[in-house]
mmCIF file of C-alpha atoms and ligand atoms in Angstrom:
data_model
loop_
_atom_site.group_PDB
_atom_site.id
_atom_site.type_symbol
_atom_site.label_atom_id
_atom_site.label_comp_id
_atom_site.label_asym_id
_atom_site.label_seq_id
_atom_site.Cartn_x
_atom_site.Cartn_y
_atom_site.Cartn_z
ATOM 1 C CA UNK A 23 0.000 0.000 0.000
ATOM 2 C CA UNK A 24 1.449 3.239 -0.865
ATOM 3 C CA UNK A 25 -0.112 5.936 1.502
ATOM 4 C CA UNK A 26 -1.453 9.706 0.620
ATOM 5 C CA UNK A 27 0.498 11.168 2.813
ATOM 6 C CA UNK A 28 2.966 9.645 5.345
ATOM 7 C CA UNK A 29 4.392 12.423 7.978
ATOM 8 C CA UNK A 30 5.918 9.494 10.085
ATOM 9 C CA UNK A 31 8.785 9.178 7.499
ATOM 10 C CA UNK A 32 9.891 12.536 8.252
ATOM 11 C CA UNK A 33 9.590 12.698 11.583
ATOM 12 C CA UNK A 34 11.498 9.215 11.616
ATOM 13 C CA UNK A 35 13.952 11.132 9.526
ATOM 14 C CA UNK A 36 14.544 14.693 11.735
ATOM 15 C CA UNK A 37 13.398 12.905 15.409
ATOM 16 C CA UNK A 38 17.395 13.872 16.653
ATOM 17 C CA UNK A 39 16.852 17.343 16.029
ATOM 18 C CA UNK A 40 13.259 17.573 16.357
ATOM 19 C CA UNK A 41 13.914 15.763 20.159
ATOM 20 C CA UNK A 42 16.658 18.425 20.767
ATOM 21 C CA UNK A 43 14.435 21.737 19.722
ATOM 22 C CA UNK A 44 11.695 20.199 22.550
ATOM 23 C CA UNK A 45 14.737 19.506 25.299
ATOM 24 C CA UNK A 46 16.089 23.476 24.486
ATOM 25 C CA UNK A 47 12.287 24.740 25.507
ATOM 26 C CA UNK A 48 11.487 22.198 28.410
ATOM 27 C CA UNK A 49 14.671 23.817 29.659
ATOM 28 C CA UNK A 50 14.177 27.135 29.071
ATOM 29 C CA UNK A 51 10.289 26.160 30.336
ATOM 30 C CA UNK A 52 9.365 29.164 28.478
ATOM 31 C CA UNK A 53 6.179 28.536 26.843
ATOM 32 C CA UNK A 54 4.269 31.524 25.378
ATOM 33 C CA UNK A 55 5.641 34.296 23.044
ATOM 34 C CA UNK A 56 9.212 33.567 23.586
ATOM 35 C CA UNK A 57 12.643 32.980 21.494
ATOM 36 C CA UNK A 58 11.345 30.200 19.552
ATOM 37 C CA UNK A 59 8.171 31.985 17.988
ATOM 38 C CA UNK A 60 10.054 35.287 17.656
ATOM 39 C CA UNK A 61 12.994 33.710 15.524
ATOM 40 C CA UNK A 62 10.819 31.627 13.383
ATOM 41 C CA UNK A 63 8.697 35.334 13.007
ATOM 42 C CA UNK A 64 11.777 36.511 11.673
ATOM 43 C CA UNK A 65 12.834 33.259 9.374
ATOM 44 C CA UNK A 66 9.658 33.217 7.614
ATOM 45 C CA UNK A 67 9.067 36.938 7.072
ATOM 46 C CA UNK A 68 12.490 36.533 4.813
ATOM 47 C CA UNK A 69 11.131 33.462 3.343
ATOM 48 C CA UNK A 70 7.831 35.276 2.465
ATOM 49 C CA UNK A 71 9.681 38.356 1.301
ATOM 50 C CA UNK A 72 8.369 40.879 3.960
ATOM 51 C CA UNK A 73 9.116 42.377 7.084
ATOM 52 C CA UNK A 74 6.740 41.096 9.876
ATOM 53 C CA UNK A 75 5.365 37.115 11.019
ATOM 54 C CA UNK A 76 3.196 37.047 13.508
ATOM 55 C CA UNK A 77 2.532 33.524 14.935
ATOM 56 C CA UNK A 78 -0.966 32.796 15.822
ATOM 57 C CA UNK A 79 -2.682 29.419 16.760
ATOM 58 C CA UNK A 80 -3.363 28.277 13.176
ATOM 59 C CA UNK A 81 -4.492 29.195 9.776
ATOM 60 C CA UNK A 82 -7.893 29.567 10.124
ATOM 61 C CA UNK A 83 -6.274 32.131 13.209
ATOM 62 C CA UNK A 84 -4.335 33.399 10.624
ATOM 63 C CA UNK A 85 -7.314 34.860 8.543
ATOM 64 C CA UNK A 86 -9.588 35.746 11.373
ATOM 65 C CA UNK A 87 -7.216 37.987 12.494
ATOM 66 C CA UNK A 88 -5.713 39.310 9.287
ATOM 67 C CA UNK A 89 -9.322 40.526 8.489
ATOM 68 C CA UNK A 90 -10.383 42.177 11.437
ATOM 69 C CA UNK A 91 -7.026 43.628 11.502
ATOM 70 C CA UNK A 92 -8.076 45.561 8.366
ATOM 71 C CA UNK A 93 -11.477 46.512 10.301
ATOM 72 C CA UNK A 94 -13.757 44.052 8.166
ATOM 73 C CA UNK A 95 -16.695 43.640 9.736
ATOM 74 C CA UNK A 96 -20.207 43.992 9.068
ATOM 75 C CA UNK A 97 -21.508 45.788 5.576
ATOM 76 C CA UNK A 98 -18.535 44.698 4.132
ATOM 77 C CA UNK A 99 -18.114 42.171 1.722
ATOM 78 C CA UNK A 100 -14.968 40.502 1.108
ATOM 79 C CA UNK A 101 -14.540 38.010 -2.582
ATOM 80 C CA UNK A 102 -13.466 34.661 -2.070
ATOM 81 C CA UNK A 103 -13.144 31.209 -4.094
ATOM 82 C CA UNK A 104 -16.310 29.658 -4.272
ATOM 83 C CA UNK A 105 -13.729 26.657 -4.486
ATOM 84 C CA UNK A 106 -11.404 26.269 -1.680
ATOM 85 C CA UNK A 107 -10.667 24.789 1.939
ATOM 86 C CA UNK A 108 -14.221 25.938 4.320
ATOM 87 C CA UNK A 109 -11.866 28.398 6.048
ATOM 88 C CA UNK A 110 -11.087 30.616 3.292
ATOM 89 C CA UNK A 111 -14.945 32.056 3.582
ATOM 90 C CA UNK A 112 -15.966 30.914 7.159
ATOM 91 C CA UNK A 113 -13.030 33.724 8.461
ATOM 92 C CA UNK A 114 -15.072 36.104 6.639
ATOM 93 C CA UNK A 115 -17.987 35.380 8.282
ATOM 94 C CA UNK A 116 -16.708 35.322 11.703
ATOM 95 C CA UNK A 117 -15.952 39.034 11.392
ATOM 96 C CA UNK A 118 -19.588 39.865 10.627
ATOM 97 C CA UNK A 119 -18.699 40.719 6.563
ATOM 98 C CA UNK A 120 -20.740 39.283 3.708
ATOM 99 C CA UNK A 121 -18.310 36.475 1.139
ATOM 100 C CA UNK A 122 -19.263 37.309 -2.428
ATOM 101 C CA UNK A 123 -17.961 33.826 -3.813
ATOM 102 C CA UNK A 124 -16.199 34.085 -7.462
ATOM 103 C CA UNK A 125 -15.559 30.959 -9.769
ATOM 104 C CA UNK A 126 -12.491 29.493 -10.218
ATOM 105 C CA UNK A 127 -9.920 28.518 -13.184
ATOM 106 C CA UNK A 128 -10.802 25.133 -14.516
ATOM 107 C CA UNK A 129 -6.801 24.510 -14.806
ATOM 108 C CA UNK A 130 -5.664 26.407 -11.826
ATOM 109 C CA UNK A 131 -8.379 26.581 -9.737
ATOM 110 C CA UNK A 132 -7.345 30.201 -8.694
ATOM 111 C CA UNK A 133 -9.517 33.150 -8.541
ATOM 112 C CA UNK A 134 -10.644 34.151 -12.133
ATOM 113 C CA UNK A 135 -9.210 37.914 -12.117
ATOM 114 C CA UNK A 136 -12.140 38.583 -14.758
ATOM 115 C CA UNK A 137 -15.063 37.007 -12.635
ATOM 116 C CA UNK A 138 -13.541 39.046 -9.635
ATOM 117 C CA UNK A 139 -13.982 42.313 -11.570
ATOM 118 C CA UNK A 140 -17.327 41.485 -11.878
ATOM 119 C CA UNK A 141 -18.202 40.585 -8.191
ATOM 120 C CA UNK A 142 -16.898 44.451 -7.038
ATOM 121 C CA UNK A 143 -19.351 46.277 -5.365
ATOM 122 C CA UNK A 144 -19.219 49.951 -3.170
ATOM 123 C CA UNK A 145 -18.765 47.758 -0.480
ATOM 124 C CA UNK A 146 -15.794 45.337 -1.087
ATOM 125 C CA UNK A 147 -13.379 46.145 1.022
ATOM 126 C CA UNK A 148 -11.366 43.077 0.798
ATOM 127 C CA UNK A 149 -10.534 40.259 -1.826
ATOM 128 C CA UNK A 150 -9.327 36.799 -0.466
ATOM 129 C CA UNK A 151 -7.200 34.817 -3.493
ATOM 130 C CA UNK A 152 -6.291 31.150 -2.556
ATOM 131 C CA UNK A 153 -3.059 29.615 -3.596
ATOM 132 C CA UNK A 154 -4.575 26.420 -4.070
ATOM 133 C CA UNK A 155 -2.853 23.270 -3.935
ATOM 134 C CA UNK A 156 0.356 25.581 -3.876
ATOM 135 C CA UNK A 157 -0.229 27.123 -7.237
ATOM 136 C CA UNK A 158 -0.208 30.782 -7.063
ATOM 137 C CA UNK A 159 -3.058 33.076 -8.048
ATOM 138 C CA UNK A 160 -2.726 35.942 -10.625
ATOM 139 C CA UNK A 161 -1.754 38.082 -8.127
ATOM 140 C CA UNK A 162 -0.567 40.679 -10.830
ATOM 141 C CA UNK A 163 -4.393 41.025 -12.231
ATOM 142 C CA UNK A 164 -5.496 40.706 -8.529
ATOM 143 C CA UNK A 165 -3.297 43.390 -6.934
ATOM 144 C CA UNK A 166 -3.723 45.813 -10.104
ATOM 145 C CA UNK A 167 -7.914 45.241 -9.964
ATOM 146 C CA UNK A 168 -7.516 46.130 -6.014
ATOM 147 C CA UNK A 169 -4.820 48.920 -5.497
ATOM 148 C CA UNK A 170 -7.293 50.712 -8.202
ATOM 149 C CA UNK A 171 -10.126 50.562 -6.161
ATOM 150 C CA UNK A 172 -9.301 50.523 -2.678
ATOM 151 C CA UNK A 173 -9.729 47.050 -2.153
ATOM 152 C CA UNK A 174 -7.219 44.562 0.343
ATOM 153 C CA UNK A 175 -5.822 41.488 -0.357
ATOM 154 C CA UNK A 176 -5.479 39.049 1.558
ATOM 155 C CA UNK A 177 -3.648 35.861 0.539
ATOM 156 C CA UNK A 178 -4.925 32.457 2.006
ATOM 157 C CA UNK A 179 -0.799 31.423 1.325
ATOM 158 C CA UNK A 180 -1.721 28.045 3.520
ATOM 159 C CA UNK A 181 -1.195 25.324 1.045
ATOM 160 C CA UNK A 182 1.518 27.675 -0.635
ATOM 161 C CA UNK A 183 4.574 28.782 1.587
ATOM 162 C CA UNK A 184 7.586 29.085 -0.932
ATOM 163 C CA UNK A 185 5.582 29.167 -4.141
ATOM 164 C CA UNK A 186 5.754 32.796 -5.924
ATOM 165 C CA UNK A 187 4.770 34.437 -8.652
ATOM 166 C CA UNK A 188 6.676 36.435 -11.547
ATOM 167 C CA UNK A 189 9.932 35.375 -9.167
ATOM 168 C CA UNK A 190 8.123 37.176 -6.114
ATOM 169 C CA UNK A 191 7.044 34.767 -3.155
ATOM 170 C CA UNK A 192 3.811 34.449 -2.610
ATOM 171 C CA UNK A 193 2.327 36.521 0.451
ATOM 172 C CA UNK A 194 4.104 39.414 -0.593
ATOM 173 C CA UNK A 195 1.591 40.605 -2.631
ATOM 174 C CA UNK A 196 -1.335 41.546 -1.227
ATOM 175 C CA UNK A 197 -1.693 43.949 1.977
ATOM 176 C CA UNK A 198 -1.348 40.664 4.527
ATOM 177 C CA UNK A 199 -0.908 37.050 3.795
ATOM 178 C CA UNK A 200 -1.752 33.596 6.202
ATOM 179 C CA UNK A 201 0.284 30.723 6.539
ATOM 180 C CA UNK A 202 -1.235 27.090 8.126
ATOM 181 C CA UNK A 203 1.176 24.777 10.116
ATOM 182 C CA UNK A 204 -1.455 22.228 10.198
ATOM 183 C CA UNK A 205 0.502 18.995 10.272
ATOM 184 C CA UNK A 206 0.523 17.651 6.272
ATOM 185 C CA UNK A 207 0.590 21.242 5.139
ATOM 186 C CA UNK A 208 4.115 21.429 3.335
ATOM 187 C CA UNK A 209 5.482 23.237 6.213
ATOM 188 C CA UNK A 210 3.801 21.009 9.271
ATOM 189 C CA UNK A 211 4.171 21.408 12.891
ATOM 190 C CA UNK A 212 3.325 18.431 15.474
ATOM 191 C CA UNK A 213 -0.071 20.150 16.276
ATOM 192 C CA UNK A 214 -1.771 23.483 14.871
ATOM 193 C CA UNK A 215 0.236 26.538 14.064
ATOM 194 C CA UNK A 216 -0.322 29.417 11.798
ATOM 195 C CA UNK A 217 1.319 32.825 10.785
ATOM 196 C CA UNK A 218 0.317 36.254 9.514
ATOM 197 C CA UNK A 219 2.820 37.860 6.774
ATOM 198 C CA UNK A 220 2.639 41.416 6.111
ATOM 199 C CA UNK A 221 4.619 44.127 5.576
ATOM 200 C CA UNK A 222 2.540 46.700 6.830
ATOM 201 C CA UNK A 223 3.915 48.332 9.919
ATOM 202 C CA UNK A 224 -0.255 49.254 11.079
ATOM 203 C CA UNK A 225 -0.976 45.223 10.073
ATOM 204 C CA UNK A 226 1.546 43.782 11.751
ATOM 205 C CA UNK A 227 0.974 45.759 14.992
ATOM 206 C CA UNK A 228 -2.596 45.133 14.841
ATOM 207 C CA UNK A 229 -2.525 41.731 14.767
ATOM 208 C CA UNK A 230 0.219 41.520 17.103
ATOM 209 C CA UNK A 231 -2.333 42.835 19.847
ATOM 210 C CA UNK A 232 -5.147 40.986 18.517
ATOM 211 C CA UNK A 233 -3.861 37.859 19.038
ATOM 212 C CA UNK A 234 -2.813 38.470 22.914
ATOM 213 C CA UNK A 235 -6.140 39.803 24.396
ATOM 214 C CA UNK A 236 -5.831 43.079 22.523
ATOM 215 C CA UNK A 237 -2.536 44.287 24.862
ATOM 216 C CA UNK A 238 -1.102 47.370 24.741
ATOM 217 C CA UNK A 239 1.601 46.200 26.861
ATOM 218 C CA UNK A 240 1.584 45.802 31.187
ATOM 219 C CA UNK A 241 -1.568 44.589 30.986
ATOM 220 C CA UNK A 242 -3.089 47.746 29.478
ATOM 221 C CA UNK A 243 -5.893 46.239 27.353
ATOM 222 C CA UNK A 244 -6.476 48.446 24.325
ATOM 223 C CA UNK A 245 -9.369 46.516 22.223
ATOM 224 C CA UNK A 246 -11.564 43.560 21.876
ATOM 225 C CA UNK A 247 -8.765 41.031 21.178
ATOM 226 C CA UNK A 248 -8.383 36.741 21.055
ATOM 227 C CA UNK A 249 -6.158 34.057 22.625
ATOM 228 C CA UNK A 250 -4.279 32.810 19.712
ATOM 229 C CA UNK A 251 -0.593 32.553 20.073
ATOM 230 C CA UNK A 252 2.139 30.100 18.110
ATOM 231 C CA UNK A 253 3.499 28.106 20.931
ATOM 232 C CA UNK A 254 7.355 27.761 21.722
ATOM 233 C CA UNK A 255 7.275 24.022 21.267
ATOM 234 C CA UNK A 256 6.059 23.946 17.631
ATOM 235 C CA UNK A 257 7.813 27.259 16.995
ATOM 236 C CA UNK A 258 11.003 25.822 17.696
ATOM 237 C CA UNK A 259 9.451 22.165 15.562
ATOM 238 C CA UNK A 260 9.272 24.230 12.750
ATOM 239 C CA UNK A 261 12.216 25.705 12.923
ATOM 240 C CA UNK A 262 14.093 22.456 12.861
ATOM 241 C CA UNK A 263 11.831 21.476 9.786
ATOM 242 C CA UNK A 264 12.330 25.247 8.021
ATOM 243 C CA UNK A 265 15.768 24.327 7.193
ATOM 244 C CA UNK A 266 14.187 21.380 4.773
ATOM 245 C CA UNK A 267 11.714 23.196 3.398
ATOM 246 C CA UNK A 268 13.688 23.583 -0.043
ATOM 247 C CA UNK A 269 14.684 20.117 -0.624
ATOM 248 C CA UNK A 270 11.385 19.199 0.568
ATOM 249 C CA UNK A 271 9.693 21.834 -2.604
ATOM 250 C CA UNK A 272 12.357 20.586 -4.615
ATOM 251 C CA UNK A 273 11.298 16.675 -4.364
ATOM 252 C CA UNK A 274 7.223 17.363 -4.492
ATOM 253 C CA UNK A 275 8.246 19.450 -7.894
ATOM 254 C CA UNK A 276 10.469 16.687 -9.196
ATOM 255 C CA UNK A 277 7.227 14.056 -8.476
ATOM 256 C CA UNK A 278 5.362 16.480 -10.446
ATOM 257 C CA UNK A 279 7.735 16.272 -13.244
ATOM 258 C CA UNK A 280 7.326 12.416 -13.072
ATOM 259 C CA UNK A 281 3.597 12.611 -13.136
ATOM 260 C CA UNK A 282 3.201 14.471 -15.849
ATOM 261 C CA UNK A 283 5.894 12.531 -18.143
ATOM 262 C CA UNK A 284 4.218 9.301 -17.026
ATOM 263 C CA UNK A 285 0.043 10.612 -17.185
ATOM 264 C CA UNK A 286 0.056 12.451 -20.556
ATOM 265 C CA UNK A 287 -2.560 11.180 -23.132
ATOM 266 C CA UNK A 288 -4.803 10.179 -20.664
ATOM 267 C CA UNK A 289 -7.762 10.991 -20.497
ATOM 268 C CA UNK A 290 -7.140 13.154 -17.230
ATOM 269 C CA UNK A 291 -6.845 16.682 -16.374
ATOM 270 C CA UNK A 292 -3.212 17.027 -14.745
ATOM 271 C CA UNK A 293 -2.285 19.863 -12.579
ATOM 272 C CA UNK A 294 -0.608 22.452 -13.819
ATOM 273 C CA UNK A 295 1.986 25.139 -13.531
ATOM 274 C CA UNK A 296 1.184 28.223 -15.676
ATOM 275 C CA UNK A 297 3.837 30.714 -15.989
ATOM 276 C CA UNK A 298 4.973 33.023 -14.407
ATOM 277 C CA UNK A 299 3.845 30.870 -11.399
ATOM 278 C CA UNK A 300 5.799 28.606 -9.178
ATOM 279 C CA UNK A 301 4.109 25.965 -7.837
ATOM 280 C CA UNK A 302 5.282 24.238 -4.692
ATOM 281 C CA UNK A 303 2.699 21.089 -4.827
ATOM 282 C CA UNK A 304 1.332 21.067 -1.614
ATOM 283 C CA UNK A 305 -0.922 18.408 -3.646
ATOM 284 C CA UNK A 306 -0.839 16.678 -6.857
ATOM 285 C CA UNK A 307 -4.649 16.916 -8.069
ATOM 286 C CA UNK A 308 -5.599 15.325 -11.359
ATOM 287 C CA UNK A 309 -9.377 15.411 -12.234
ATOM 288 C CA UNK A 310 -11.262 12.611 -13.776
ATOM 289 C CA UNK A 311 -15.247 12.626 -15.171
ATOM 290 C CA UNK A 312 -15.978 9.480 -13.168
ATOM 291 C CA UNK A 313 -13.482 10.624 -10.070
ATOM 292 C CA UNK A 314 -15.230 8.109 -7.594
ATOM 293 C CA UNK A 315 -14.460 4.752 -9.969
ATOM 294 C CA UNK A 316 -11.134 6.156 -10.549
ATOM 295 C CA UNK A 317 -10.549 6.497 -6.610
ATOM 296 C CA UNK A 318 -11.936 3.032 -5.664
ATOM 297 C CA UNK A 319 -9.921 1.404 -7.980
ATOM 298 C CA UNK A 320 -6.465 3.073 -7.302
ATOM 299 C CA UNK A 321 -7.470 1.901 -3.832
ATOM 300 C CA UNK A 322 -7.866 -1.681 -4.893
ATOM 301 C CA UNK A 323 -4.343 -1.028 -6.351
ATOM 302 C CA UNK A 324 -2.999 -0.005 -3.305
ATOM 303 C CA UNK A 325 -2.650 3.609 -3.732
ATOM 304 C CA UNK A 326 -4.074 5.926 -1.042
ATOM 305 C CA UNK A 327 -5.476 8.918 -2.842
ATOM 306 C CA UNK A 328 -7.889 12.117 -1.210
ATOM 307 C CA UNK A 329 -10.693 14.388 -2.114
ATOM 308 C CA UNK A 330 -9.905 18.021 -1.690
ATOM 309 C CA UNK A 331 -12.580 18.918 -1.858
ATOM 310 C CA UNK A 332 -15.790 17.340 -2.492
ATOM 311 C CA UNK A 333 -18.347 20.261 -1.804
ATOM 312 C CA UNK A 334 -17.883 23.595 -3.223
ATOM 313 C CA UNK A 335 -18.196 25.897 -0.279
ATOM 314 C CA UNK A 336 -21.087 27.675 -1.237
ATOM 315 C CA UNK A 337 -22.813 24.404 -1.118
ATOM 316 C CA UNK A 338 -21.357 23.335 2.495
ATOM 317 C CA UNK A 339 -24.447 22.498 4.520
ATOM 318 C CA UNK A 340 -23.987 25.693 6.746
ATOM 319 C CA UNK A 341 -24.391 28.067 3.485
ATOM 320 C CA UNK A 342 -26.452 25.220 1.579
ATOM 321 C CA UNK A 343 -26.532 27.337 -1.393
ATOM 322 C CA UNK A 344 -27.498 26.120 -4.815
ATOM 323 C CA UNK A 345 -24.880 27.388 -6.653
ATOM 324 C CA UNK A 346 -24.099 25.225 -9.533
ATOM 325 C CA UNK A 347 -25.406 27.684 -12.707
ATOM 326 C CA UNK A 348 -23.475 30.826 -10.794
ATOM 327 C CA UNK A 349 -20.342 28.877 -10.366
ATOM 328 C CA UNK A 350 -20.127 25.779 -12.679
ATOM 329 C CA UNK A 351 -16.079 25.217 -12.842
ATOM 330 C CA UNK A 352 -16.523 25.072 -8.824
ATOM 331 C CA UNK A 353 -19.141 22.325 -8.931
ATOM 332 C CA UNK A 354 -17.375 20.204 -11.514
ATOM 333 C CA UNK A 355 -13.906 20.426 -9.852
ATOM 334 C CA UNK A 356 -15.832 19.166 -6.670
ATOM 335 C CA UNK A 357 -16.688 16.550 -8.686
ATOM 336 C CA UNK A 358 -13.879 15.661 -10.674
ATOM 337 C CA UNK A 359 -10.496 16.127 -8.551
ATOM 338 C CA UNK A 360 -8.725 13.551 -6.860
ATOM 339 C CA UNK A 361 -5.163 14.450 -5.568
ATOM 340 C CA UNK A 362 -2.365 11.785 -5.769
ATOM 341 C CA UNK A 363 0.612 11.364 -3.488
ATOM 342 C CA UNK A 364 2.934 13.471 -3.725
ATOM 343 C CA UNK A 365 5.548 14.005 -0.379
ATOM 344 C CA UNK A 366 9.212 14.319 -0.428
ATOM 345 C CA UNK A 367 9.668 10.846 1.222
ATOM 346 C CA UNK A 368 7.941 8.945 -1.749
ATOM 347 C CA UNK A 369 10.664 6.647 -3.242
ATOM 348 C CA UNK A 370 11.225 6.979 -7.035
ATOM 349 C CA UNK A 371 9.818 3.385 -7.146
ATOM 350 C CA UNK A 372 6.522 4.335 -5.313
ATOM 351 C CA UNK A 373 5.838 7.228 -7.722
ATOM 352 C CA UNK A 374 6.534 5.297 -10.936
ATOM 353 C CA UNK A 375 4.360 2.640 -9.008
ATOM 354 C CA UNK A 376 1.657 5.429 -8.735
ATOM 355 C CA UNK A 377 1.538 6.741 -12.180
ATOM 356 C CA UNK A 378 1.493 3.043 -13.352
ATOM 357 C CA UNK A 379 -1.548 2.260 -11.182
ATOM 358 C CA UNK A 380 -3.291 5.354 -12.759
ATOM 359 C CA UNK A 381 -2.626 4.042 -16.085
ATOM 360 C CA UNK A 382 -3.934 0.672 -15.622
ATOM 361 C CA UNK A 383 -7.217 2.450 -13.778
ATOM 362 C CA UNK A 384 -7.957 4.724 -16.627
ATOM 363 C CA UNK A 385 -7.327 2.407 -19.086
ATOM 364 C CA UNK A 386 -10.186 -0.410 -17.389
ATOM 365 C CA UNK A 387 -12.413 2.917 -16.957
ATOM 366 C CA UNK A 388 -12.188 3.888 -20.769
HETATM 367 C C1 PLP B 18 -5.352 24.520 5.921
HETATM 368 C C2 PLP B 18 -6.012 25.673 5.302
HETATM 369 C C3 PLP B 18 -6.545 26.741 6.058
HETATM 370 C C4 PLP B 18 -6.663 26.695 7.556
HETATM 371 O O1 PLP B 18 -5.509 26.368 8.234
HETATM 372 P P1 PLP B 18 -5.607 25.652 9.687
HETATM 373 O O2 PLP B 18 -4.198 25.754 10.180
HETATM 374 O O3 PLP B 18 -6.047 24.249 9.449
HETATM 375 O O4 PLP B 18 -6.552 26.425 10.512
HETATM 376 C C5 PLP B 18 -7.056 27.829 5.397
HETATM 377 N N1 PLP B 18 -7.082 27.883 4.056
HETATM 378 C C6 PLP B 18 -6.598 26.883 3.295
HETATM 379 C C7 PLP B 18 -6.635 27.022 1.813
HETATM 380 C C8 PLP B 18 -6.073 25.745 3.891
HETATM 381 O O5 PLP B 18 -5.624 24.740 3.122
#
């Protein structure tokens, strides 16, 4: 059985160090919005190509606080992918703000710059593109649409740390971008973790406060604020994993490569990298008319494959919208994708086994 994703390879791989980082904060038995959290802060900002991380308690953290720290709240409306993890609309709805959901691209599955265009109203105030799968959005068309009209972005980066666009890293973009450390995202921690990118001074500050009970400092308590801190023992996790991040890109891009060589003339949509983007791979999605056969019988074949995602969001049972004529490519990719394994510790003879199963399976489906 080869396994969609197997994170007890690489913690087999790094437990030395990964034991070590714990030992160094049991020591120091500081806990809370210490050394650990402030170095990675500084780590990742470089790696995002801006001045300011914030570490907050995860992704989904990430967002909620991003947006209200760009006062998003009620009689807005923010744009989002009507196709894309729950989180990247349910954020916007925890501030009291109205999602507007836009289709996606049918290759891609990014924000359609075009269908954005058309979803502005007086009251956008913010625009939400999702790297999904770690392919970048336009964020050229995104950014130009918004700085002309007054409109944030904010870029759900989770599935994308270390992708970029025309050469520039994603999350440097827009006005604020969130990271996930949920434990299969590319960069995983041993428990939930997330980060806010931005290199806006006001942002950055904002958020900082937000995420500590609004404090101004000595328990001066300026605002409404959460409870929603990186901790010191998955800060200094993720350190220790940080400095494998590249190889680790390097290998999910090189599985790519392999996929595609192997999977052409198939009748199956492959993923894609459309220049200038940079796609890091967080998953290998391929879509397929009759997705469900294709899945059961890689599974008879031994390969462990996933659905991400198989409800659009619109039509998640807590919006239960019928949305299928409004956003079509959304509906069909729900219906169609299936994402492959792709992690750096896949031997070369698991992905060849892979791509052969896939073969076999589309060829007893045709
Ligand atoms: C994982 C993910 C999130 C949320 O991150 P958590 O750390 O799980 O809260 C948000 N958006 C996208 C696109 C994600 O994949």
């Amino acid at each position: 059985m080869i396994p969609f994703v197997d994170l007890a390879r690489q913690h087999a791989a790094l437990k030395p160090a990964l034991m070590q980082s714990l030992e160094r904060v049991l020591d120091s038995s500081r806990f809370i919005l210490g050394e650990q959290g402030a170095a990675l802060e500084r780590e990742l900002a470089a790696v995002m190509g801006v001045r300011h991380g914030i570490g907050v308690a995860s992704g989904t953290d990430a967002l909620r606080l991003a947006l209200a720290a760009l006062r998003v709240g009620p009689g807005d409306e923010v744009i989002t992918p009507a196709f894309s993890f729950v989180a990247s609309t349910t954020t916007i709805v925890m501030t009291g703000a109205t999602p507007v959901f836009v289709d996606v691209d049918p290759a891609t599955y990014a924000l359609d710059p075009a269908a954005v265009e058309r979803a502005i109203t007086p009251r956008t105030r913010a625009v939400v593109p999702v790297h999904l799968y770690g392919h970048p959005a336009p964020m050229d068309a995104i950014v130009d649409l918004a700085r002309a009209r007054g409109i944030a972005v904010v870029e759900d980066a989770a599935q994308a740390i270390g992708a970029s666009y025309a050469g520039r890293p994603v999350g440097s973009w827009g006005d604020v971008a969130c990271l996930s450390f949920y434990p299969t995202k590319n960069l995983g921690a041993c428990g939930d973790g997330g980060m806010v990118v931005t290199d806006r001074d006001d942002l950055a500050e904002r958020v900082r406060r937000l995420r500590h009970h609004g404090d101004a400092g000595r328990y001066r308590h300026a605002e409404l604020g959460w409870c929603s801190r990186l901790d010191e023992m998955q800060a200094a996790l993720l350190h220790v994993k940080l400095a494998h991040l590249g190889a680790w890109t390097d290998r999910r891009r090189a599985i790519a490569g392999v996929y595609a060589a192997r999977l052409g003339g198939l009748p199956l949509g492959l993923a894609v990298e459309r220049a200038p983007a940079r796609h890091v791979y967080h998953l290998y999605t391929v879509r397929h008319p009759q997705r469900d056969a294709l899945q059961t019988m890689l599974a008879d074949l031994g390969i462990g494959t996933a659905v991400h995602y198989p409800i659009p969001v619109p039509a998640q049972p807590l919006f239960g919208i019928d949305g299928e004529r409004r956003w079509p490519e959304a509906w069909r990719a729900a219906r169609e994708v299936l994402s492959l394994p792709c992690f750096a510790e896949l031997t070369d003879g698991e992905v060849e086994r892979v791509a052969a199963a896939v073969r076999e399976a589309c060829a007893r489906l045709r």
